[in-house]
Short mmCIF file of C-alpha atoms in Angstrom, two decimals:
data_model
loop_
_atom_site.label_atom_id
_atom_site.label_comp_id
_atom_site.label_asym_id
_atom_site.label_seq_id
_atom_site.Cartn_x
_atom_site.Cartn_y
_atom_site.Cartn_z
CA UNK A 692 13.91 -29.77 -16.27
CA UNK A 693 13.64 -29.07 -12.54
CA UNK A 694 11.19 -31.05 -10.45
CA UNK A 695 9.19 -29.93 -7.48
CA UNK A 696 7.74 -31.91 -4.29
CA UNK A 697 4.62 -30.49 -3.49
CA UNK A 698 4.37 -30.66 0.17
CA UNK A 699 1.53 -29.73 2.79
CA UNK A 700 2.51 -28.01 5.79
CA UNK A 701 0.91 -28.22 9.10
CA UNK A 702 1.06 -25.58 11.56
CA UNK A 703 2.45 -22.85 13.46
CA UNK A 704 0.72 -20.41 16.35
CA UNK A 705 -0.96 -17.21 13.87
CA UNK A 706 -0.47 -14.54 16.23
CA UNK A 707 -1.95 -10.77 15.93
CA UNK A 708 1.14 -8.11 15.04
CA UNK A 709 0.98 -5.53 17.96
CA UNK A 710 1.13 -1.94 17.44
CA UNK A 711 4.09 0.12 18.43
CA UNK A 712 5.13 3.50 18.60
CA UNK A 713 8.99 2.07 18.15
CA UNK A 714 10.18 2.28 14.29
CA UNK A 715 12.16 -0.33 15.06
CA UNK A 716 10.89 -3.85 16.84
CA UNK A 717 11.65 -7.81 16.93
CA UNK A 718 9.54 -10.29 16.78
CA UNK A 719 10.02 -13.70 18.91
CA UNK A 720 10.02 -16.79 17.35
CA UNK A 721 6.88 -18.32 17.08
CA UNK A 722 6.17 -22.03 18.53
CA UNK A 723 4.30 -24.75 17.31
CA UNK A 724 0.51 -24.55 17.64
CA UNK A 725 -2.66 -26.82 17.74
CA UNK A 726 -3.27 -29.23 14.55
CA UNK A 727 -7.02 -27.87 14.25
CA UNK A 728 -7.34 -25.13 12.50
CA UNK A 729 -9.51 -22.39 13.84
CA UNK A 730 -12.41 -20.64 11.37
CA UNK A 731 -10.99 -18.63 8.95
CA UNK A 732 -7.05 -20.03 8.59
CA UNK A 733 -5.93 -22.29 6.08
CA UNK A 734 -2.58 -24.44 5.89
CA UNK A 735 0.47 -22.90 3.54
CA UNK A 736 1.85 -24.98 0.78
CA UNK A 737 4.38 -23.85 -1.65
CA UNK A 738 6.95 -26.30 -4.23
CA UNK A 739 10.54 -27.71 -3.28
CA UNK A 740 13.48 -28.45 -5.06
CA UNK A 741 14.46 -32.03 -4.95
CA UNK A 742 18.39 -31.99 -3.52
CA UNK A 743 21.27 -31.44 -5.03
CA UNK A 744 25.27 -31.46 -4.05
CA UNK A 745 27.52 -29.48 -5.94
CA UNK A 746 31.34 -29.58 -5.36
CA UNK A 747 32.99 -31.09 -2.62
CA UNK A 748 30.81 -30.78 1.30
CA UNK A 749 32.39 -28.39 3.11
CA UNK A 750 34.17 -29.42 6.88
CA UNK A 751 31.41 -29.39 9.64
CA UNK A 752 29.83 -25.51 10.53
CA UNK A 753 31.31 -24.56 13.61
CA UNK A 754 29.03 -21.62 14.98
CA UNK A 755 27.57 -21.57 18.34
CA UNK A 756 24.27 -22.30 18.49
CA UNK A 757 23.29 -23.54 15.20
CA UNK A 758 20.24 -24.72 14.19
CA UNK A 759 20.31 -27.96 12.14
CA UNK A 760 19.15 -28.34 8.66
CA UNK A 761 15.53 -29.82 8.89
CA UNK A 762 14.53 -33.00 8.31
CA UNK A 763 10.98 -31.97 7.32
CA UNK A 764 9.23 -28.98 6.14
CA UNK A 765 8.76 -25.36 8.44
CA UNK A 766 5.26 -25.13 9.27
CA UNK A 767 3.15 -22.35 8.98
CA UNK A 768 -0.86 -21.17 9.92
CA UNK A 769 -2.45 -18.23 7.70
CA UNK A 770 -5.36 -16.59 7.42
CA UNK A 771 -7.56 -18.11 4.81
CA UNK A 772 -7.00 -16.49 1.40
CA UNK A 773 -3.47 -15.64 1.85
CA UNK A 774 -1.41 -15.66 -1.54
CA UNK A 775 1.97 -15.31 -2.87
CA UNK A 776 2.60 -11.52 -3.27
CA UNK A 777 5.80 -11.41 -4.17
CA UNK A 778 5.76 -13.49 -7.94
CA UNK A 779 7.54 -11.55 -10.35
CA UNK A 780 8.23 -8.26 -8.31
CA UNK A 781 11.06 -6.07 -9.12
CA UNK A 782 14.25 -6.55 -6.86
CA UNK A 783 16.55 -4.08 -5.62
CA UNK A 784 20.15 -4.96 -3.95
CA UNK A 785 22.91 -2.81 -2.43
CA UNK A 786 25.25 -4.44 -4.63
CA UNK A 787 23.98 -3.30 -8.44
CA UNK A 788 26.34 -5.46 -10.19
CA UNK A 789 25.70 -9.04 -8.88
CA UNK A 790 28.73 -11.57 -9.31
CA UNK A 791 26.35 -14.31 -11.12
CA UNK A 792 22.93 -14.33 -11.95
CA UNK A 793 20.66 -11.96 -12.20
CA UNK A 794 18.42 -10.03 -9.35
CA UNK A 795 14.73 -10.91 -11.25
CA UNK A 796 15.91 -14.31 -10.26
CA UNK A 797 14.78 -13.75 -6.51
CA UNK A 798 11.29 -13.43 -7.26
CA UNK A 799 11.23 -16.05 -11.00
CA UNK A 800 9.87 -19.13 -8.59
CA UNK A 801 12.47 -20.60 -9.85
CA UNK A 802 14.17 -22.91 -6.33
CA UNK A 803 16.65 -25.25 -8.41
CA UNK A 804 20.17 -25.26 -6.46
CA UNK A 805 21.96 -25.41 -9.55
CA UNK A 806 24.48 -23.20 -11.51
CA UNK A 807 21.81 -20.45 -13.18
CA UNK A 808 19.36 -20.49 -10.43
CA UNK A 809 20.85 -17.98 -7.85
CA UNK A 810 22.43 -14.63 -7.98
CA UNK A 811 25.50 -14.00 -6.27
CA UNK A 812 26.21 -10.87 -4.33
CA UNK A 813 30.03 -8.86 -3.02
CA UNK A 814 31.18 -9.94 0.23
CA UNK A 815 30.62 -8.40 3.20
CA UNK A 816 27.16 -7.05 4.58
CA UNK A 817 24.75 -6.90 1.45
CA UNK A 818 20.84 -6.64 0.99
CA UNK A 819 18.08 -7.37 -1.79
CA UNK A 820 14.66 -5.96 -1.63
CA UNK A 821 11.60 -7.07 -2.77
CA UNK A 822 9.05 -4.24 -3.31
CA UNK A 823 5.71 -6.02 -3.67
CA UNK A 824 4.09 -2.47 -5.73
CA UNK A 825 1.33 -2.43 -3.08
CA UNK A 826 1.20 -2.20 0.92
CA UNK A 827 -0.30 -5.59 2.11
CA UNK A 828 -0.88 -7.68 5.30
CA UNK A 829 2.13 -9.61 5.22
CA UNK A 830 1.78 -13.57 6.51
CA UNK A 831 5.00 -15.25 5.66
CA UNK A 832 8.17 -14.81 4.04
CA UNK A 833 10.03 -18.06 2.88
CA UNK A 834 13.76 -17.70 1.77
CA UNK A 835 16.29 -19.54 0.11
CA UNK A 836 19.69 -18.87 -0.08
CA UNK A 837 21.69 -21.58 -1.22
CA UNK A 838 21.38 -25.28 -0.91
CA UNK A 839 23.91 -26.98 -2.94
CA UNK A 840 25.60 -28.31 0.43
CA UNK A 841 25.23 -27.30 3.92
CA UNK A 842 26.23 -23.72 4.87
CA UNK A 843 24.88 -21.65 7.44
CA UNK A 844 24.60 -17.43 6.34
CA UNK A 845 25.57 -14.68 8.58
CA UNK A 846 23.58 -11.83 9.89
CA UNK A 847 20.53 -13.15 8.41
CA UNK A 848 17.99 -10.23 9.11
CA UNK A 849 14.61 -9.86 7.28
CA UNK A 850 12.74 -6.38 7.95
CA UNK A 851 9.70 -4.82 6.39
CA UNK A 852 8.60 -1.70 5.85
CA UNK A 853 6.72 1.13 3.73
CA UNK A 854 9.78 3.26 3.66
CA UNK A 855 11.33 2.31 0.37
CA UNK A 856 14.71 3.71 2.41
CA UNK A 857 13.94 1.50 5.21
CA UNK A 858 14.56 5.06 7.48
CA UNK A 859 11.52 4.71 9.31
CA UNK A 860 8.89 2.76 10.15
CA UNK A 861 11.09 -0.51 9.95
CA UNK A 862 9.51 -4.15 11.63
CA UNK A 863 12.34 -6.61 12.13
CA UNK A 864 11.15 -10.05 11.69
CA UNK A 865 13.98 -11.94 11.70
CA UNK A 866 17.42 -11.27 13.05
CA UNK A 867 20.40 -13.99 13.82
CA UNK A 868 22.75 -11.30 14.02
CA UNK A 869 24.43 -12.10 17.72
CA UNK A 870 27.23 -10.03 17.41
CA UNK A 871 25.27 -6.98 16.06
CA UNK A 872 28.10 -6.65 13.22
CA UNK A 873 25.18 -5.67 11.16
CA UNK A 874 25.01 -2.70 12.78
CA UNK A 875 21.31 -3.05 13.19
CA UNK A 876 20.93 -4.70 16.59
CA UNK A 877 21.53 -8.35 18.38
CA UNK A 878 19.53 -10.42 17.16
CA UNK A 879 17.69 -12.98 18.98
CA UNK A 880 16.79 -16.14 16.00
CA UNK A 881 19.84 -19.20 15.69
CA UNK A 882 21.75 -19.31 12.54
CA UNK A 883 20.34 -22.18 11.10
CA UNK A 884 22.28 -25.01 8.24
CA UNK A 885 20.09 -23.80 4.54
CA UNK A 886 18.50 -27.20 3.32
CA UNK A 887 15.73 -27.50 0.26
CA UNK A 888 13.01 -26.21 2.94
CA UNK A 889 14.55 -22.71 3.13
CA UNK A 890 13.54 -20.89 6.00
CA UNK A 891 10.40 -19.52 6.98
CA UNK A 892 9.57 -16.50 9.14
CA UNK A 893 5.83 -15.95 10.31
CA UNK A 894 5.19 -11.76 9.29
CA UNK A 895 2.27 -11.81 11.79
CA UNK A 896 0.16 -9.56 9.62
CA UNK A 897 2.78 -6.74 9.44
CA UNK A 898 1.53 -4.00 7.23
CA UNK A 899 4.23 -3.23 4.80
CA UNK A 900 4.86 -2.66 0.96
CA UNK A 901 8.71 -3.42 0.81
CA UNK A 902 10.54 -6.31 1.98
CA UNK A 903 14.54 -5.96 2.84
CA UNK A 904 16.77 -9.37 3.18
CA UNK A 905 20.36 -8.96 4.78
CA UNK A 906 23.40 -11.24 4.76
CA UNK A 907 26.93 -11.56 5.40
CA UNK A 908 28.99 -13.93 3.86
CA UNK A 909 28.49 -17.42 5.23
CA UNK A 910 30.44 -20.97 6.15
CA UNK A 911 31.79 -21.74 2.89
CA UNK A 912 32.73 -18.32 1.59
CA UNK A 913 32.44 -14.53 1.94
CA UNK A 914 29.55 -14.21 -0.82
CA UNK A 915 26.14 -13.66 -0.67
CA UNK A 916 23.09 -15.97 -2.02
CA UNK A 917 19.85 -15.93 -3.08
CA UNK A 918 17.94 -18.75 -5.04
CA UNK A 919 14.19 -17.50 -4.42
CA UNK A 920 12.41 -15.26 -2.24
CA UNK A 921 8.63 -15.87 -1.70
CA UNK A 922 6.65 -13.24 0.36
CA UNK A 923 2.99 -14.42 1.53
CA UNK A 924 -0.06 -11.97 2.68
CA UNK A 925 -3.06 -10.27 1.14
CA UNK A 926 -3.18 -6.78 -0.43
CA UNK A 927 -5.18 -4.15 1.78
#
């Protein structure tokens, strides 16, 4: 049986998403905020997996750069009566026959790093997406790749949109991407080591139904992860 830490978080700056005639924008990474919490906002809280180690630690991540794995949780301001959207919401990937697992795992709430806990996608550049059945006001989306030792992913990119195509209308949240390889832009965000705490990316109210996750390979192999995926906001 898996057991969960139930952590509070603190905060993070809630800023309002900016219209823009662009189909295709970034979003800077937000910086910490004020400990009071203004009228209206609430704190985020979600379970974590206690740690694991599986298999031999790999030799020390060389990428420029990096970001190192936290010692503490991400923190994160929303707007009172934000809730988890994404429980249970049918996943789509570009590879439709995963190595391991199974794609409903993304979205089961399930954040054990153990064997039967994460599905395994084809090397090279792949994507899952979350479609949450409903356009909402998106607040936070909280990731987890892989955490059974320290490895850092590649061309991590996170976009949104209500284009189940992702051809227009596209919001880039979060994009580590420096060489564009991707083929979707240079990114601006660090790689960063996975740890227990995943990694989460303020959505700044982004109106959007469908969620879209790119990867490419990582520091320990050429495969692509996913243990959970946990998208936060409020239907409109």
């Amino acid at each position: 049986m898996k057991k969960y830490t139930l952590i509070p978080l603190i905060t993070v700056a809630l800023a309002c998403f900016g219209c823009s005639e662009k189909s295709t924008h970034q979003i800077d990474k937000t910086a910490t905020g004020s400990s009071t919490l203004p009228a209206g906002s609430s704190l985020l809280e979600t379970e974590f997996p206690e740690p694991v180690m599986i298999g031999t630690p790999p030799d020390p991540i060389k990428i420029s750069n990096l970001q190192a794995a936290p010692k503490t949780p991400p923190v994160l301001r929303v707007p009172a009566g934000t809730t988890l959207l994404s429980s249970g919401k049918p996943v789509t990937a570009s590879d439709d026959f995963p190595l391991i697992g199974d794609l409903s795992y993304v979205t089961d709430g399930d954040k054990d790093g153990g064997d039967g806990y994460f599905v395994e996608l084809f090397n090279g550049l792949q994507w899952i997406q979350i479609d949450l059945e409903q356009e909402a006001l998106l607040a936070g989306i909280w990731v987890w790749h892989y955490h059974g030792y320290p490895r850092a992913y590649h061309d991590v990119i996170i976009q949104v949109s209500n284009d189940p195509e992702f051809a227009t209308g596209v919001t880039t949240l979060f994009n580590n991407d420096y060489d564009k390889s991707a083929g979707l832009g240079k990114g601006r965000n660090k790689p960063y080591v996975e740890s227990i705490y995943g990694k989460l990316v303020d959505a700044r109210g982004t109106s959007a139904r469908y969620v879209r996750l790119y990867s490419n390979g990582n520091t320990g192999n050429e495969l692509n992860h996913y243990i959970e995926v946990e998208v936060y906001g409020s239907a409109r």
